[in-house]
Every structure is written in C-alpha cells, then in structure tokens.
Amino acid sequence: MRNIESLGPLRARTVIVRCDLNVPLADGVITDDGRIRASLATIRELSGAGARIVLISHLGRPQGAPEERYSLRPVAARMAELLGSRVEFVDETVGAAASAAVGGLAGGDVLLLENLRFNPGETSKDESERRAFAQQLAEFGDAFVSDGFGVVHRRQASVYELAQLLPSAAGRLVAAELEVLRRLTEHPERPYTVALGGSKVSDKLGVIAHLLERVDTLLIGGGMLFTFLAAQGHGVASSLLEEDQLDTVRGYLDEAERRGVRILLPSDVVVAEAFAPDAAHEVVAVDAIESSRFGSSAIGLDIGPDSAAAFAEEISRSATVFWNGPMGVFEMEAFANGTRVVARALTETGGFTVVGGGDSAAAVRALGFADEQFGHISTGGGASLEFLEGKQLPGLEVLA
Ligand code: ADP
Ligand code: MG
C-alpha cells in the first residue's frame, strides 16, 4: 500500500483528500462527529507539510442532484472547530466557483467541496461517467490521498477512478484501519470472539461463512438473531425475519458444529407490542416468543438480560473481540440494555477489542462510552466486514 511519503514533498502542491465525512445529522445538527475526528490526523499532517488541501466526501444518499439536507456545510464548521483553524467551504463540487476556491488556496489551507453525490457521476454504474467526473476532480490537484475508509469497498469515482488519474496514496486513517483488520484476519490472539447484530441481516450473513474458518465463538444478536431462531424451529412472531436465508443459516449452524466453532444464540429476548420507544414490552425465553402477551404481533427488539450476561461473560474470556451491529434497538432506551451490557464488557476485558459499523460506533458513544475505552473503533462497517470476508476492496486495490 503506497503511503503519504511516497508522494514526495508536498509544500505548495494541491492534494485532494477523499474523506468519509458521512456523519449522522438530525435537523442539520451533527449527532456524532466521530468520522470528522478520525479524518483530522491526515489533514493536520498534510497542512503541516504545507500542502494546499482540497477535501472531498459524500454525505447520505442524495440521488445525483443537490439537496440542502445533505449539504456538507455543517461538517466544514465542525471540522474548523476541531482543527482550531479555518476550513473553507464552497457549495459546489466541480465548476467555476469550486475552481476559483481551489485556485485561492495557500500552502496549509483547507477547503471542503460540496457533497460528491450531488453529481451523478460519483456513483454511476457507467464507468465512463465515473471517469469523466473523476477527471473533473483530478484537475483540481497534483496528488490524491485516499482516506475515506468507509467507502474503500465502493467502486466510485472519487474512490477508484480518481486514484488512477493522479499520484495517489493511502491516508493515515486508511492505513490505521488496515493494520487493525490485518491483526484480526492474520494472527488474532485466541480465544477470538465475534459479536454480530444490527439490522442489515442478509448483508452480514455473508461474513459468517468466512468467520467460521477463523473464530472460536460467534455471538448473534440484533435483527439477525430471529432468522437463526427460526432456522432452529422457533416461532418469532413479527420480529425481523429473512425467510429466504433460512437454509443458509441452517448450513452455518451445521458447519459451526463440524468445525467446533460455538455459535451462541440468545436464550431470552425482549419482545414489544410495537416498534416504538414507549411500546409495552416483556422478557421471554426464545421458545416462548409467540406465547408472549402480544401474541403474533410481538416484535423482538433486544436480547434479554440472561443472554446479555452470557455474552458479556464470553467477551470477558476472549483475547480478541470484534463487534459489529447493535444487539437491539439501542436508540430506544427500553431496548438498549443488550447493547449497553455488551459494550461495557468490551471496555472491561483485557483483550484487544474492535467496534466496526457506523451505528455500532454511534451506539457506544450514545450510551456514554469513550472511544479510548476500546482498542479501535472502525469508521467503516461495510468496508471492515467485506475485508473480514476476504473480498478485494477496489479502493485499496487501486493503491497497491
Ligand atoms: P452498523 O451500522 O453498526 O453496521 P446496522 O446498520 O446493521 O449496524 O444496524 C443498526 C441498526 O440495527 C440500529 O439502528 C438498531 O436499531 C437496529 N436493530 C438492532 N436490533 C434490532 C432488532 N431486533 N430489530 C430491528 N432492528 C434492530
Ligand atoms: Mg448502519
């Protein structure tokens, strides 16, 4: 992987830096600035080296046209606070105003361009459209630094094509994230436990096949646990269930048994009458979901207290723990206990702990834990899972 040093002296050169500044916003207010903070190391270093810095990023999923609610403007303001120096912002990505703003930069200055995804070329399926957009971006700079770890698994103009048009290198965040992921895949200290949860069930099932070859124990919580329970023949009432994945999940359970990998499923869950913060709820054993007082409308929204304690116990005995996906709907206090107990267990174990996933990272912060209490908090959920799956990531391949 080419690093920043490979670019040579940067004084007075214009460096385009692809960051992942895709932070959660509520009514225009940033609710978790973790991704901005994670971007600062590279920016400080380049600025200190006297480079003119042009930052590019996406935010949310606009459909190739400007939408005020996805503007990066609040991100520029927050970044300036964190850096303690000016961050200029221009409300277009390419065009005359952007070009003038880039032209006005002095050595050490930082400029953030508007959301890349306001331009259809960024995520186009058509390679020539992506190339054309990347070409417009490339005209702004002399070198490219790829530091948006959260997007390195995407074949997008600012991640993949742009890196081919300029001298390019991995930034410090990408390098740091990779070092952690290599530690997890190449020589994890054992016992190695992976806890999986969250809501993107089918996305995450893919990683399990690969993990079964590597881990000692898998803890299953979050939305996907109900597909596992159903695969074992339990009724799950109105809980999240991916029926087309039942056979796959049965296959995993069999393979785990053959390999001697333990898949730990919850023994109890919290079921609710509805998906709402104030919904009536109760704890039931996993074989009693359909006989709860909510009958067939019961929705499982968290792992139960016995399961949370069992998961915590398992984590405390592990030398390496990777956790992706909240154990329950932690955004609602009534269903946050499983996530809180698992997060606390990670902070208390002496092992090496990694939290991956945007919502998982937001969850630990929202529940009052500090980043320093974990070995590493990854800024990229999808990217880290694909890496653990053993896939080639386009945004990394292109920097090889
Ligand atoms: P990450 O971003 O960490 O990879 P995901 O995006 O997969 O995680 O999932 C996060 C979401 O999963 C959270 O918003 C949480 O509310 C939701 N979730 C967790 N458990 C359940 C459940 N049992 N049913 C529905 N949603 C759940
Ligand atoms: Mg998520």
Coordinates of C-alpha atoms and ligand atoms in Angstrom, one line a residue:
M1 CA 0.0 0.0 0.0
R2 CA 1.5 3.3 -1.0
N3 CA 1.7 5.8 1.9
I4 CA 1.8 9.6 2.0
E5 CA 5.6 9.6 2.0
S6 CA 5.6 8.0 -1.5
L7 CA 4.1 11.3 -2.8
G8 CA 7.3 13.2 -2.1
P9 CA 7.5 16.8 -0.8
L10 CA 4.0 18.4 -0.6
R11 CA 4.9 22.0 0.0
A12 CA 2.7 24.2 -2.2
R13 CA 1.2 21.2 -4.0
T14 CA -2.5 20.8 -4.1
V15 CA -3.6 17.5 -2.6
I16 CA -7.1 16.1 -3.0
V17 CA -8.1 14.1 0.1
R18 CA -11.1 11.7 -0.1
C19 CA -12.5 11.6 3.4
D20 CA -15.6 9.8 4.8
L21 CA -17.4 12.7 6.4
N22 CA -20.8 11.0 6.3
V23 CA -21.9 11.9 9.8
P24 CA -25.4 11.4 11.2
L25 CA -27.4 14.7 11.2
A26 CA -30.7 15.5 13.0
D27 CA -32.2 18.8 11.8
G28 CA -28.9 20.0 10.5
V29 CA -27.1 19.2 13.7
I30 CA -24.3 16.6 13.8
T31 CA -25.2 13.9 16.3
D32 CA -21.8 12.0 16.2
D33 CA -18.7 13.7 14.9
G34 CA -16.5 10.5 15.1
R35 CA -15.8 10.4 11.4
I36 CA -14.7 14.0 11.3
R37 CA -12.3 13.5 14.2
A38 CA -11.0 10.3 12.5
S39 CA -10.1 12.4 9.4
L40 CA -8.0 15.0 11.3
A41 CA -4.7 13.2 11.5
T42 CA -4.1 13.2 7.8
I43 CA -5.4 16.7 7.3
R44 CA -3.1 18.1 10.1
E45 CA -0.2 16.3 8.7
L46 CA -0.7 17.5 5.1
S47 CA -1.4 21.0 6.3
G48 CA 1.8 20.9 8.4
A49 CA 3.7 19.8 5.3
G50 CA 2.5 23.0 3.6
A51 CA 0.1 21.3 1.1
R52 CA -3.0 23.0 -0.3
I53 CA -5.7 20.7 0.8
V54 CA -9.0 20.0 -1.1
L55 CA -11.3 17.7 0.9
I56 CA -14.0 15.7 -0.8
S57 CA -16.7 13.5 0.7
H58 CA -20.2 12.3 0.4
L59 CA -23.0 12.7 2.9
G60 CA -26.1 10.5 3.0
R61 CA -27.6 9.2 -0.2
P62 CA -28.7 12.1 -2.4
Q63 CA -29.7 10.9 -5.9
G64 CA -27.1 12.7 -8.0
A65 CA -28.6 16.2 -7.5
P66 CA -28.2 18.9 -4.8
E67 CA -30.4 18.5 -1.7
E68 CA -29.9 21.1 1.1
R69 CA -30.3 18.5 3.9
Y70 CA -27.3 16.6 2.6
S71 CA -25.0 19.6 2.4
L72 CA -21.5 19.3 3.9
R73 CA -21.6 22.9 5.2
P74 CA -22.2 21.9 8.8
V75 CA -19.3 19.5 8.6
A76 CA -16.9 22.2 7.5
A77 CA -18.0 24.3 10.5
R78 CA -17.5 21.4 13.0
M79 CA -14.1 20.5 11.4
A80 CA -12.9 24.1 11.8
E81 CA -13.8 23.9 15.5
L82 CA -11.9 20.6 15.9
L83 CA -8.9 21.8 13.9
G84 CA -8.8 25.2 15.5
S85 CA -8.2 26.7 12.1
R86 CA -10.2 27.8 9.1
V87 CA -11.9 25.3 6.8
E88 CA -13.3 27.0 3.7
F89 CA -16.4 25.6 2.1
V90 CA -17.7 26.0 -1.4
D91 CA -21.3 24.9 -2.3
E92 CA -20.4 23.0 -5.4
T93 CA -18.2 20.1 -6.2
V94 CA -16.9 20.9 -9.6
G95 CA -17.5 24.1 -11.6
A96 CA -16.3 27.7 -11.7
A97 CA -16.8 28.5 -8.0
A98 CA -15.1 25.3 -6.9
S99 CA -12.3 26.0 -9.3
A100 CA -11.8 29.6 -8.0
A101 CA -11.8 28.4 -4.4
V102 CA -9.1 25.8 -5.2
G103 CA -7.1 28.5 -7.0
G104 CA -7.3 30.8 -4.0
L105 CA -5.7 28.3 -1.6
A106 CA -2.3 29.0 0.0
G107 CA 0.0 26.3 1.5
G108 CA -1.5 24.8 4.6
D109 CA -5.1 25.9 3.8
V110 CA -8.0 23.6 3.9
L111 CA -11.1 23.7 1.6
L112 CA -14.1 21.3 1.7
L113 CA -16.1 20.9 -1.5
E114 CA -19.8 20.2 -1.5
N115 CA -21.2 16.6 -1.4
L116 CA -19.8 14.4 -4.1
R117 CA -23.1 12.6 -4.6
F118 CA -24.8 15.8 -5.8
N119 CA -23.2 14.8 -9.0
P120 CA -24.5 11.7 -10.8
G121 CA -21.0 10.7 -12.0
E122 CA -19.9 9.8 -8.4
T123 CA -21.9 6.6 -8.1
S124 CA -22.8 6.0 -11.7
K125 CA -22.9 2.3 -12.9
D126 CA -21.4 3.6 -16.1
E127 CA -17.7 3.6 -15.9
S128 CA -17.2 6.3 -18.5
E129 CA -19.5 8.6 -16.5
R130 CA -17.5 7.9 -13.3
R131 CA -14.3 8.5 -15.2
A132 CA -15.5 11.8 -16.6
F133 CA -16.4 13.1 -13.1
A134 CA -13.1 11.8 -11.7
Q135 CA -11.3 13.7 -14.5
Q136 CA -13.0 16.9 -13.4
L137 CA -11.9 16.4 -9.8
A138 CA -8.4 15.4 -10.8
E139 CA -8.0 18.8 -12.5
F140 CA -8.1 20.4 -9.1
G141 CA -5.0 18.7 -7.7
D142 CA -1.4 17.4 -8.1
A143 CA -1.8 14.3 -5.9
F144 CA -4.6 12.2 -4.3
V145 CA -4.8 10.8 -0.8
S146 CA -7.5 8.2 -0.1
D147 CA -8.6 8.4 3.5
G148 CA -12.3 7.6 3.4
F149 CA -12.1 4.1 4.9
G150 CA -15.9 3.8 5.0
V151 CA -16.0 3.8 1.2
V152 CA -13.0 1.8 0.1
H153 CA -15.2 -1.1 -0.7
R154 CA -17.1 1.1 -3.3
R155 CA -16.1 1.3 -7.0
Q156 CA -17.0 5.1 -7.1
A157 CA -15.4 8.0 -9.0
S158 CA -13.8 9.6 -6.0
V159 CA -12.6 6.3 -4.6
Y160 CA -11.5 4.3 -7.5
E161 CA -11.2 6.2 -10.8
L162 CA -9.7 9.4 -9.2
A163 CA -6.9 7.3 -7.7
Q164 CA -5.9 6.2 -11.2
L165 CA -5.6 9.7 -12.5
L166 CA -3.2 11.3 -10.0
P167 CA -0.2 10.1 -8.0
S168 CA -2.1 8.5 -5.1
A169 CA -1.6 7.1 -1.6
A170 CA -3.4 5.8 1.4
G171 CA -4.0 8.4 4.2
R172 CA -3.3 7.7 7.9
L173 CA -6.8 6.6 8.7
V174 CA -7.0 4.0 6.0
A175 CA -3.5 2.8 7.0
A176 CA -4.5 2.5 10.7
E177 CA -7.8 0.7 9.9
L178 CA -6.0 -1.8 7.7
E179 CA -3.4 -2.5 10.4
V180 CA -6.2 -3.4 12.8
L181 CA -8.1 -5.6 10.2
R182 CA -4.9 -7.4 9.4
R183 CA -4.4 -8.1 13.0
L184 CA -7.9 -9.6 13.1
T185 CA -7.5 -11.7 10.0
E186 CA -3.9 -12.8 10.1
H187 CA -3.0 -13.6 13.6
P188 CA -5.7 -12.9 16.1
E189 CA -4.9 -13.8 19.7
R190 CA -7.2 -16.6 20.9
P191 CA -9.9 -17.1 22.1
Y192 CA -11.3 -14.9 19.3
T193 CA -14.9 -13.9 19.6
V194 CA -17.1 -12.0 17.1
A195 CA -20.4 -10.4 18.1
L196 CA -22.8 -9.7 15.3
G197 CA -26.0 -7.7 15.4
G198 CA -27.7 -4.8 13.7
S199 CA -30.4 -4.8 11.1
K200 CA -28.8 -5.5 7.7
V201 CA -29.2 -9.2 8.1
S202 CA -28.5 -10.5 4.6
D203 CA -25.5 -8.2 4.2
K204 CA -24.0 -9.6 7.3
L205 CA -24.8 -13.3 6.8
G206 CA -22.1 -13.4 4.1
V207 CA -19.4 -12.6 6.6
I208 CA -20.4 -15.6 8.8
A209 CA -19.2 -18.2 6.3
H210 CA -15.8 -16.7 6.3
L211 CA -15.7 -16.1 10.1
L212 CA -16.5 -19.8 10.7
E213 CA -13.0 -20.5 9.4
R214 CA -11.3 -18.1 11.8
V215 CA -13.1 -17.5 15.1
D216 CA -13.7 -19.6 18.2
T217 CA -17.1 -18.1 19.1
L218 CA -19.8 -16.2 17.4
L219 CA -22.4 -14.2 19.4
I220 CA -25.5 -13.5 17.5
G221 CA -27.8 -10.6 18.5
G222 CA -29.7 -7.8 16.8
G223 CA -32.2 -8.3 14.0
M224 CA -30.4 -11.4 12.6
L225 CA -30.9 -13.5 15.7
F226 CA -34.5 -14.1 14.7
T227 CA -33.5 -15.8 11.4
F228 CA -31.3 -18.1 13.5
L229 CA -34.0 -18.8 15.9
A230 CA -36.4 -19.6 13.1
A231 CA -33.8 -21.8 11.5
Q232 CA -33.9 -23.8 14.8
G233 CA -37.6 -24.1 14.6
H234 CA -38.7 -21.4 17.0
G235 CA -41.6 -19.1 16.2
V236 CA -40.5 -15.4 16.0
A237 CA -44.0 -13.7 15.7
S238 CA -43.5 -10.3 14.0
S239 CA -39.7 -10.0 14.5
L240 CA -37.3 -9.2 11.7
L241 CA -37.0 -12.4 9.7
E242 CA -35.3 -13.2 6.3
E243 CA -37.1 -16.3 5.2
D244 CA -35.0 -16.8 2.1
Q245 CA -31.9 -17.1 4.3
L246 CA -33.2 -19.9 6.5
D247 CA -31.4 -22.6 4.6
T248 CA -28.1 -20.6 4.5
V249 CA -28.4 -20.1 8.3
R250 CA -29.0 -23.9 8.8
G251 CA -25.9 -24.5 6.8
Y252 CA -23.9 -22.2 9.1
L253 CA -25.2 -23.9 12.2
D254 CA -24.1 -27.3 10.8
E255 CA -20.8 -26.1 9.7
A256 CA -20.1 -24.5 13.0
E257 CA -20.7 -27.8 14.7
R258 CA -18.4 -29.6 12.3
R259 CA -15.6 -27.1 12.9
G260 CA -16.1 -26.9 16.6
V261 CA -17.0 -23.2 16.4
R262 CA -19.5 -22.1 19.0
I263 CA -22.4 -20.1 17.8
L264 CA -24.0 -18.6 20.8
L265 CA -27.6 -17.6 20.4
P266 CA -29.7 -15.7 23.0
S267 CA -31.7 -17.7 25.5
D268 CA -34.1 -14.8 26.1
V269 CA -35.3 -11.8 24.2
V270 CA -37.2 -8.6 24.9
V271 CA -40.4 -8.5 22.8
A272 CA -42.6 -5.4 22.3
E273 CA -46.1 -4.8 21.2
A274 CA -44.9 -2.3 18.5
F275 CA -41.7 -0.8 17.1
A276 CA -41.9 2.3 19.4
P277 CA -40.0 3.8 22.3
D278 CA -42.9 3.6 24.7
A279 CA -44.3 0.2 23.5
A280 CA -45.3 -2.3 26.1
H281 CA -42.6 -5.0 26.4
E282 CA -41.6 -8.1 28.3
V283 CA -38.7 -10.6 28.5
V284 CA -39.5 -14.1 27.3
A285 CA -37.5 -17.2 26.6
V286 CA -36.7 -17.7 22.9
D287 CA -39.1 -20.7 22.7
A288 CA -41.9 -18.5 24.0
I289 CA -41.9 -15.5 21.7
E290 CA -45.3 -16.5 20.1
S291 CA -46.8 -17.1 23.5
S292 CA -45.9 -13.7 24.9
R293 CA -48.9 -11.4 25.9
F294 CA -48.5 -9.7 22.5
G295 CA -49.2 -12.9 20.5
S296 CA -48.4 -12.8 16.9
S297 CA -47.7 -9.1 16.9
A298 CA -44.7 -9.5 19.3
I299 CA -41.6 -7.9 17.9
G300 CA -38.2 -8.9 19.3
L301 CA -36.2 -5.7 19.8
D302 CA -33.4 -6.7 22.1
I303 CA -31.6 -9.7 23.6
G304 CA -32.8 -10.5 27.1
P305 CA -30.8 -9.9 30.4
D306 CA -29.7 -13.5 30.7
S307 CA -28.3 -13.5 27.2
A308 CA -26.6 -10.2 27.7
A309 CA -24.9 -11.5 30.8
A310 CA -23.8 -14.7 28.9
F311 CA -22.4 -12.7 26.0
A312 CA -20.6 -10.4 28.4
E313 CA -19.1 -13.4 30.2
E314 CA -17.9 -14.8 26.8
I315 CA -16.3 -11.5 25.9
S316 CA -14.5 -11.2 29.2
R317 CA -12.8 -14.5 28.5
S318 CA -11.7 -13.5 25.0
A319 CA -8.3 -12.2 23.9
T320 CA -9.7 -10.7 20.7
V321 CA -13.2 -9.3 20.2
F322 CA -14.7 -7.8 17.0
W323 CA -18.2 -6.4 17.4
N324 CA -20.4 -5.2 14.5
G325 CA -24.1 -4.3 14.9
P326 CA -26.1 -3.2 18.0
M327 CA -27.6 -6.1 20.0
G328 CA -31.0 -4.4 19.9
V329 CA -32.8 -1.2 19.0
F330 CA -30.5 0.9 21.2
E331 CA -32.0 4.2 20.0
M332 CA -34.9 3.4 22.3
E333 CA -33.9 3.2 26.0
A334 CA -36.3 0.3 26.6
F335 CA -34.3 -1.8 24.1
A336 CA -30.7 -0.6 24.8
N337 CA -29.7 -2.9 27.6
G338 CA -28.2 -5.7 25.5
T339 CA -26.1 -3.2 23.5
R340 CA -25.0 -1.5 26.7
V341 CA -24.0 -4.7 28.5
V342 CA -22.0 -5.9 25.5
A343 CA -20.3 -2.5 25.1
R344 CA -19.4 -2.5 28.8
A345 CA -18.0 -6.0 28.6
L346 CA -15.7 -4.8 25.7
T347 CA -14.5 -1.9 27.8
E348 CA -13.7 -4.2 30.7
T349 CA -11.9 -7.1 29.1
G350 CA -8.2 -7.1 28.9
G351 CA -8.3 -8.4 25.3
F352 CA -8.0 -6.4 22.0
T353 CA -11.4 -5.0 21.1
V354 CA -12.6 -3.6 17.8
V355 CA -16.0 -2.0 17.1
G356 CA -17.0 -1.8 13.5
G357 CA -20.0 -0.2 11.9
G358 CA -21.5 3.3 11.8
D359 CA -24.4 2.6 14.0
S360 CA -22.3 0.5 16.4
A361 CA -19.8 3.3 16.8
A362 CA -22.7 5.8 17.3
A363 CA -24.3 3.4 19.8
V364 CA -21.3 3.1 22.1
R365 CA -20.9 6.9 22.1
A366 CA -24.6 7.5 22.7
L367 CA -24.5 5.1 25.6
G368 CA -21.8 7.2 27.2
F369 CA -18.7 5.2 26.5
A370 CA -15.5 6.9 25.3
D371 CA -13.5 5.9 22.2
E372 CA -10.4 5.3 24.3
Q373 CA -12.2 2.5 26.1
F374 CA -12.0 0.3 23.0
G375 CA -8.9 -1.0 21.2
H376 CA -10.2 0.5 17.9
I377 CA -13.5 2.0 16.7
S378 CA -13.6 1.5 12.9
T379 CA -15.2 4.2 10.8
G380 CA -16.3 1.7 8.2
G381 CA -18.9 -1.0 8.9
G382 CA -19.4 -2.3 5.3
A383 CA -15.7 -2.0 4.4
S384 CA -14.5 -3.8 7.5
L385 CA -17.0 -6.6 7.0
E386 CA -16.0 -7.0 3.4
F387 CA -12.4 -7.1 4.4
L388 CA -13.1 -9.8 7.0
E389 CA -15.0 -11.7 4.4
G390 CA -11.8 -11.8 2.4
K391 CA -13.1 -9.7 -0.5
Q392 CA -10.8 -7.5 -2.6
L393 CA -11.7 -3.9 -1.9
P394 CA -11.5 -1.7 -5.1
G395 CA -10.4 1.4 -3.2
L396 CA -7.5 -0.5 -1.7
E397 CA -6.5 -2.5 -4.7
V398 CA -6.0 0.8 -6.6
L399 CA -3.5 2.0 -4.1
A400 CA -1.4 -1.3 -4.1
Ligands
ADP1 P1 -23.9 -1.0 11.8 O1 -24.1 0.4 11.2 O2 -23.2 -0.9 13.1 O3 -23.2 -1.9 10.8 P2 -26.6 -1.8 11.2 O4 -26.7 -0.7 10.3 O5 -26.6 -3.2 10.6 O6 -25.3 -1.6 12.1 O7 -27.8 -1.9 12.2 C1 -28.0 -0.9 13.1 C2 -29.5 -0.8 13.5 O8 -30.0 -2.1 13.8 C3 -29.8 0.1 14.6 O9 -30.5 1.2 14.1 C4 -30.7 -0.8 15.5 O10 -31.9 -0.1 16.0 C5 -31.1 -1.9 14.6 N1 -31.5 -3.2 15.3 C6 -30.8 -3.8 16.2 N2 -31.6 -4.9 16.7 C7 -32.7 -4.9 16.0 C8 -33.9 -5.7 16.0 N3 -34.0 -6.7 16.9 N4 -34.9 -5.4 15.2 C9 -34.8 -4.3 14.4 N5 -33.7 -3.5 14.3 C10 -32.7 -3.8 15.1
MG2 MG -25.6 1.1 9.8

